């Protein structure tokens, strides 16, 4: 099979997916601290990515790095001296200026850095021409790539279908490591699987989101704490729940500050002791 300029052969070797600690290609977010799952403390990746501080850090890092100029250099030193000078080469310079058909250089490297920060892994697929020269580079979706290891230790990568990159195939394919640039971050558990910084900052981001949610709910209710309805009349649980629902609907949220009137001998107390805007009449 020929794909993106190079031949793909079905490997007869026995390949095993790299899946340390039960995570597919490092995507599984591990416990933020020992015993977190027993306490039902969940760090949701999508929620963490929506945290304003985490979002700002990732985008700032990626945008700054992507704007750096890329230089093609050549070693011009003699007798083992490393003297690097900037140069141009018709075989390599074009792909540096325009990595692929849908991204410019800045967008390409921004995708590269974001993938590394968010998943701990960046997979870049090479496309070659008839000479074997790399003419296109594609940053792959990390969730569609799985590192594989053969019995002899050679490394392959299993790619899922991706129509944007020309991988609109009905089945998965496996390419050798020489056709993939794998930039990995924090290889704690396996040298082929990087761990995202979300593993360390996920709990803090989850806590910040919970605080923001609680604060938004509090201020939507006029920044006033809940109150207590009290009466000397006997009432069963069903009637008490109906009365509570009535007051929540009629005098909470956007209806806060409305005047309530009752003739059933009810009293309302604020928590803590603050004057309420509602006045109650009683027989």
Coordinates of C-alpha atoms in Angstrom, one line a residue:
X1 CA 0.0 0.0 0.0
X2 CA 1.3 3.5 -0.9
X3 CA 0.4 6.3 1.5
X4 CA 1.5 9.9 1.4
X5 CA 4.4 9.2 -0.8
X6 CA 5.9 6.1 0.8
X7 CA 5.1 2.4 0.8
X8 CA 3.2 0.9 3.7
X9 CA 3.5 -2.8 4.1
X10 CA 1.5 -4.9 6.4
X11 CA 3.9 -6.0 9.1
X12 CA 4.1 -9.7 9.7
X13 CA 5.6 -9.0 13.1
X14 CA 3.6 -9.3 16.3
X15 CA 2.9 -5.8 17.5
X16 CA 1.8 -4.9 21.0
X17 CA 0.2 -1.5 21.9
X18 CA 2.0 0.7 24.4
X19 CA -0.5 1.2 27.2
X20 CA 1.3 2.0 30.5
X21 CA -0.9 2.3 33.6
X22 CA -4.0 1.4 31.7
X23 CA -4.0 4.6 29.5
X24 CA -4.4 4.6 25.7
X25 CA -1.3 6.5 24.4
X26 CA -1.1 8.5 27.6
X27 CA -4.5 10.0 27.3
X28 CA -5.9 8.6 30.5
X29 CA -5.6 11.2 33.3
X30 CA -4.1 9.5 36.3
X31 CA -5.0 10.1 39.9
X32 CA -4.2 13.7 41.0
X33 CA -3.2 12.2 44.4
X34 CA -3.1 8.7 45.9
X35 CA -6.6 7.4 46.7
X36 CA -8.4 10.0 44.6
X37 CA -10.6 7.6 42.8
X38 CA -11.8 6.0 46.0
X39 CA -13.0 9.4 47.1
X40 CA -14.7 10.0 43.8
X41 CA -12.4 12.9 43.0
X42 CA -12.4 13.1 39.2
X43 CA -10.2 15.2 37.1
X44 CA -12.0 15.7 33.8
X45 CA -9.6 16.6 30.9
X46 CA -12.2 18.7 29.0
X47 CA -13.1 20.6 32.2
X48 CA -9.5 21.3 33.0
X49 CA -8.9 22.7 29.5
X50 CA -11.7 25.2 30.0
X51 CA -10.1 26.7 33.1
X52 CA -9.1 30.2 32.4
X53 CA -5.6 30.0 34.0
X54 CA -4.8 26.7 32.3
X55 CA -6.2 28.0 29.0
X56 CA -4.1 31.2 29.2
X57 CA -0.9 29.3 30.0
X58 CA -1.2 26.9 27.1
X59 CA -2.2 29.4 24.5
X60 CA 0.5 31.9 25.6
X61 CA 3.2 29.2 25.4
X62 CA 2.0 27.9 22.1
X63 CA 1.6 31.2 20.4
X64 CA 5.0 32.6 21.5
X65 CA 6.9 29.5 20.4
X66 CA 5.0 29.3 17.0
X67 CA 6.1 32.9 16.2
X68 CA 9.8 32.1 16.5
X69 CA 11.6 31.9 13.2
X70 CA 12.8 28.5 12.0
X71 CA 16.3 28.4 10.6
X72 CA 17.8 25.7 8.4
X73 CA 21.5 25.4 9.3
X74 CA 24.5 23.6 8.0
X75 CA 27.7 22.5 9.8
X76 CA 30.5 24.2 8.0
X77 CA 33.2 23.4 10.6
X78 CA 36.4 21.5 9.7
X79 CA 38.3 18.9 11.8
X80 CA 35.4 18.1 14.0
X81 CA 34.6 21.8 14.8
X82 CA 30.9 22.5 15.1
X83 CA 30.3 25.7 13.2
X84 CA 26.6 26.1 12.2
X85 CA 25.6 28.6 9.6
X86 CA 22.1 29.4 8.2
X87 CA 21.5 28.1 4.7
X88 CA 18.8 27.3 2.1
X89 CA 18.1 24.1 0.4
X90 CA 15.4 23.5 -2.3
X91 CA 14.7 20.1 -0.7
X92 CA 14.1 21.3 2.8
X93 CA 13.3 25.0 2.8
X94 CA 9.8 24.7 1.2
X95 CA 8.4 22.4 3.8
X96 CA 9.7 24.7 6.6
X97 CA 7.9 27.7 5.0
X98 CA 4.7 25.8 4.3
X99 CA 4.4 22.4 6.3
X100 CA 1.1 21.3 4.7
X101 CA -1.8 22.3 2.5
X102 CA -4.1 23.7 5.3
X103 CA -1.6 25.3 7.8
X104 CA 1.0 27.9 7.6
X105 CA 4.2 27.7 9.6
X106 CA 2.8 29.5 12.7
X107 CA -0.4 27.4 12.8
X108 CA 1.6 24.2 12.4
X109 CA 4.0 24.8 15.3
X110 CA 1.1 26.1 17.4
X111 CA -0.7 22.8 16.9
X112 CA 2.6 21.0 17.7
X113 CA 3.0 22.7 21.1
X114 CA -0.6 22.5 22.1
X115 CA -0.7 18.8 21.4
X116 CA 2.3 18.3 23.5
X117 CA 1.0 20.4 26.4
X118 CA -2.5 19.0 26.4
X119 CA -1.8 15.3 25.8
X120 CA 1.9 15.0 26.5
X121 CA 2.5 13.7 23.0
X122 CA 2.9 15.3 19.5
X123 CA 2.8 12.9 16.5
X124 CA 3.9 14.4 13.2
X125 CA 3.5 12.3 10.1
X126 CA 5.9 12.8 7.2
X127 CA 4.8 12.9 3.5
X128 CA 7.5 12.1 1.0
X129 CA 7.8 12.6 -2.8
X130 CA 9.1 10.2 -5.3
X131 CA 12.7 11.0 -4.3
X132 CA 12.0 10.2 -0.6
X133 CA 12.3 13.8 0.4
X134 CA 9.8 15.1 3.0
X135 CA 7.5 17.6 1.4
X136 CA 4.6 17.7 3.9
X137 CA 4.3 17.5 7.7
X138 CA 1.0 16.8 9.5
X139 CA 0.4 17.1 13.2
X140 CA -1.9 14.1 14.1
X141 CA -4.7 13.9 16.6
X142 CA -3.1 12.1 19.5
X143 CA -6.3 10.2 20.2
X144 CA -6.0 8.6 16.8
X145 CA -2.4 7.3 17.3
X146 CA -1.1 4.4 19.3
X147 CA 2.6 3.5 19.7
X148 CA 3.3 -0.2 19.0
X149 CA 6.3 -2.4 19.8
X150 CA 7.3 -5.5 17.9
X151 CA 8.9 -8.6 19.4
X152 CA 12.3 -7.5 18.3
X153 CA 11.9 -4.0 19.9
X154 CA 11.2 -2.0 16.7
X155 CA 8.6 0.8 17.0
X156 CA 5.6 1.3 14.9
X157 CA 2.6 3.7 15.1
X158 CA -1.0 2.7 14.5
X159 CA -2.9 5.5 12.8
X160 CA -6.7 5.8 12.7
X161 CA -8.6 7.2 9.7
X162 CA -8.2 11.0 9.2
X163 CA -9.7 12.5 6.0
X164 CA -8.1 15.9 6.4
X165 CA -4.6 14.3 6.1
X166 CA -5.6 12.0 3.3
X167 CA -6.0 9.0 5.7
X168 CA -9.6 8.3 4.7
X169 CA -9.1 4.6 5.0
X170 CA -11.7 2.0 6.2
X171 CA -9.1 0.5 8.5
X172 CA -6.1 1.4 10.6
X173 CA -2.6 1.4 9.3
X174 CA 0.7 0.9 10.9
X175 CA 3.8 3.0 9.9
X176 CA 7.4 2.6 11.1
X177 CA 8.9 5.0 13.5
X178 CA 11.0 6.6 10.8
X179 CA 7.9 8.2 9.3
X180 CA 6.7 9.8 12.5
X181 CA 8.2 12.6 14.6
X182 CA 7.2 11.8 18.1
X183 CA 7.8 14.6 20.5
X184 CA 6.9 13.4 24.0
X185 CA 6.8 15.2 27.3
X186 CA 7.4 13.9 30.9
X187 CA 7.9 10.1 30.1
X188 CA 7.2 9.0 33.7
X189 CA 6.0 5.5 33.1
X190 CA 7.1 4.5 29.6
X191 CA 9.7 6.1 27.2
X192 CA 7.2 6.1 24.3
X193 CA 4.3 7.8 26.3
X194 CA 4.4 11.3 27.5
X195 CA 2.3 12.7 30.4
X196 CA 0.6 16.0 30.1
X197 CA 1.1 18.7 32.7
X198 CA -2.6 18.3 33.4
X199 CA -1.7 15.4 35.6
X200 CA -0.1 17.8 38.1
X201 CA -2.4 20.8 37.6
X202 CA -5.7 19.0 37.0
X203 CA -6.9 19.1 40.6
X204 CA -6.1 22.8 41.0
X205 CA -8.0 23.6 37.8
X206 CA -11.0 21.5 38.9
X207 CA -11.0 23.2 42.3
X208 CA -10.9 26.7 40.5
X209 CA -13.8 25.7 38.3
X210 CA -15.9 24.5 41.3
X211 CA -15.2 27.8 43.1
X212 CA -16.3 29.8 40.0
X213 CA -19.5 27.8 39.6
X214 CA -20.4 28.3 43.3
X215 CA -19.6 32.0 43.1
X216 CA -21.7 32.4 40.0
X217 CA -24.7 30.7 41.6
X218 CA -24.3 32.8 44.7
X219 CA -24.2 36.1 42.8
X220 CA -27.1 35.1 40.6
X221 CA -29.1 35.0 43.8
X222 CA -28.2 38.6 44.7
X223 CA -25.2 37.6 46.8
X224 CA -27.6 36.7 49.6
X225 CA -27.6 33.5 51.6
X226 CA -30.5 31.3 51.9
X227 CA -33.2 31.8 54.6
X228 CA -35.3 29.6 56.9
X229 CA -39.1 29.4 56.8
X230 CA -40.6 28.6 60.2
X231 CA -44.1 28.1 61.5
X232 CA -45.9 26.7 64.5
X233 CA -48.3 24.9 62.3
X234 CA -47.9 21.2 61.7
X235 CA -47.0 20.2 58.2
X236 CA -46.0 17.0 56.5
X237 CA -42.9 16.6 54.3
X238 CA -44.7 16.8 51.0
X239 CA -46.3 20.2 51.9
X240 CA -43.0 21.5 53.2
X241 CA -41.3 20.6 49.9
X242 CA -44.0 22.3 47.9
X243 CA -43.7 25.4 50.0
X244 CA -39.9 25.4 49.6
X245 CA -40.2 25.0 45.9
X246 CA -42.7 27.8 45.7
X247 CA -40.4 30.3 47.5
X248 CA -37.4 29.2 45.4
X249 CA -39.3 29.8 42.2
X250 CA -41.1 33.0 43.1
X251 CA -38.5 34.8 45.2
X252 CA -35.1 33.4 44.2
X253 CA -32.7 34.1 41.3
X254 CA -34.0 36.8 39.1
X255 CA -37.1 37.2 41.3
X256 CA -35.1 38.1 44.4
X257 CA -36.4 41.2 46.1
X258 CA -40.0 40.6 45.3
X259 CA -42.5 41.1 48.2
X260 CA -44.0 38.0 49.7
X261 CA -47.3 37.9 51.5
X262 CA -48.7 35.2 53.7
X263 CA -51.7 34.8 56.0
X264 CA -50.7 31.4 57.5
X265 CA -48.5 32.6 60.4
X266 CA -45.2 32.0 58.7
X267 CA -41.9 33.6 59.7
X268 CA -38.8 33.9 57.6
X269 CA -35.3 34.3 58.9
X270 CA -32.1 35.2 57.0
X271 CA -28.8 33.4 57.4
X272 CA -26.8 35.1 58.7
X273 CA -28.8 37.8 60.4
X274 CA -29.5 40.3 57.7
X275 CA -32.7 42.2 56.8
X276 CA -34.7 40.5 54.1
X277 CA -36.4 42.5 51.3
X278 CA -39.6 40.5 51.7
X279 CA -42.3 41.5 54.2
X280 CA -44.7 38.9 55.6
X281 CA -48.1 39.6 57.1
X282 CA -49.5 37.2 59.6
X283 CA -52.8 36.7 61.5

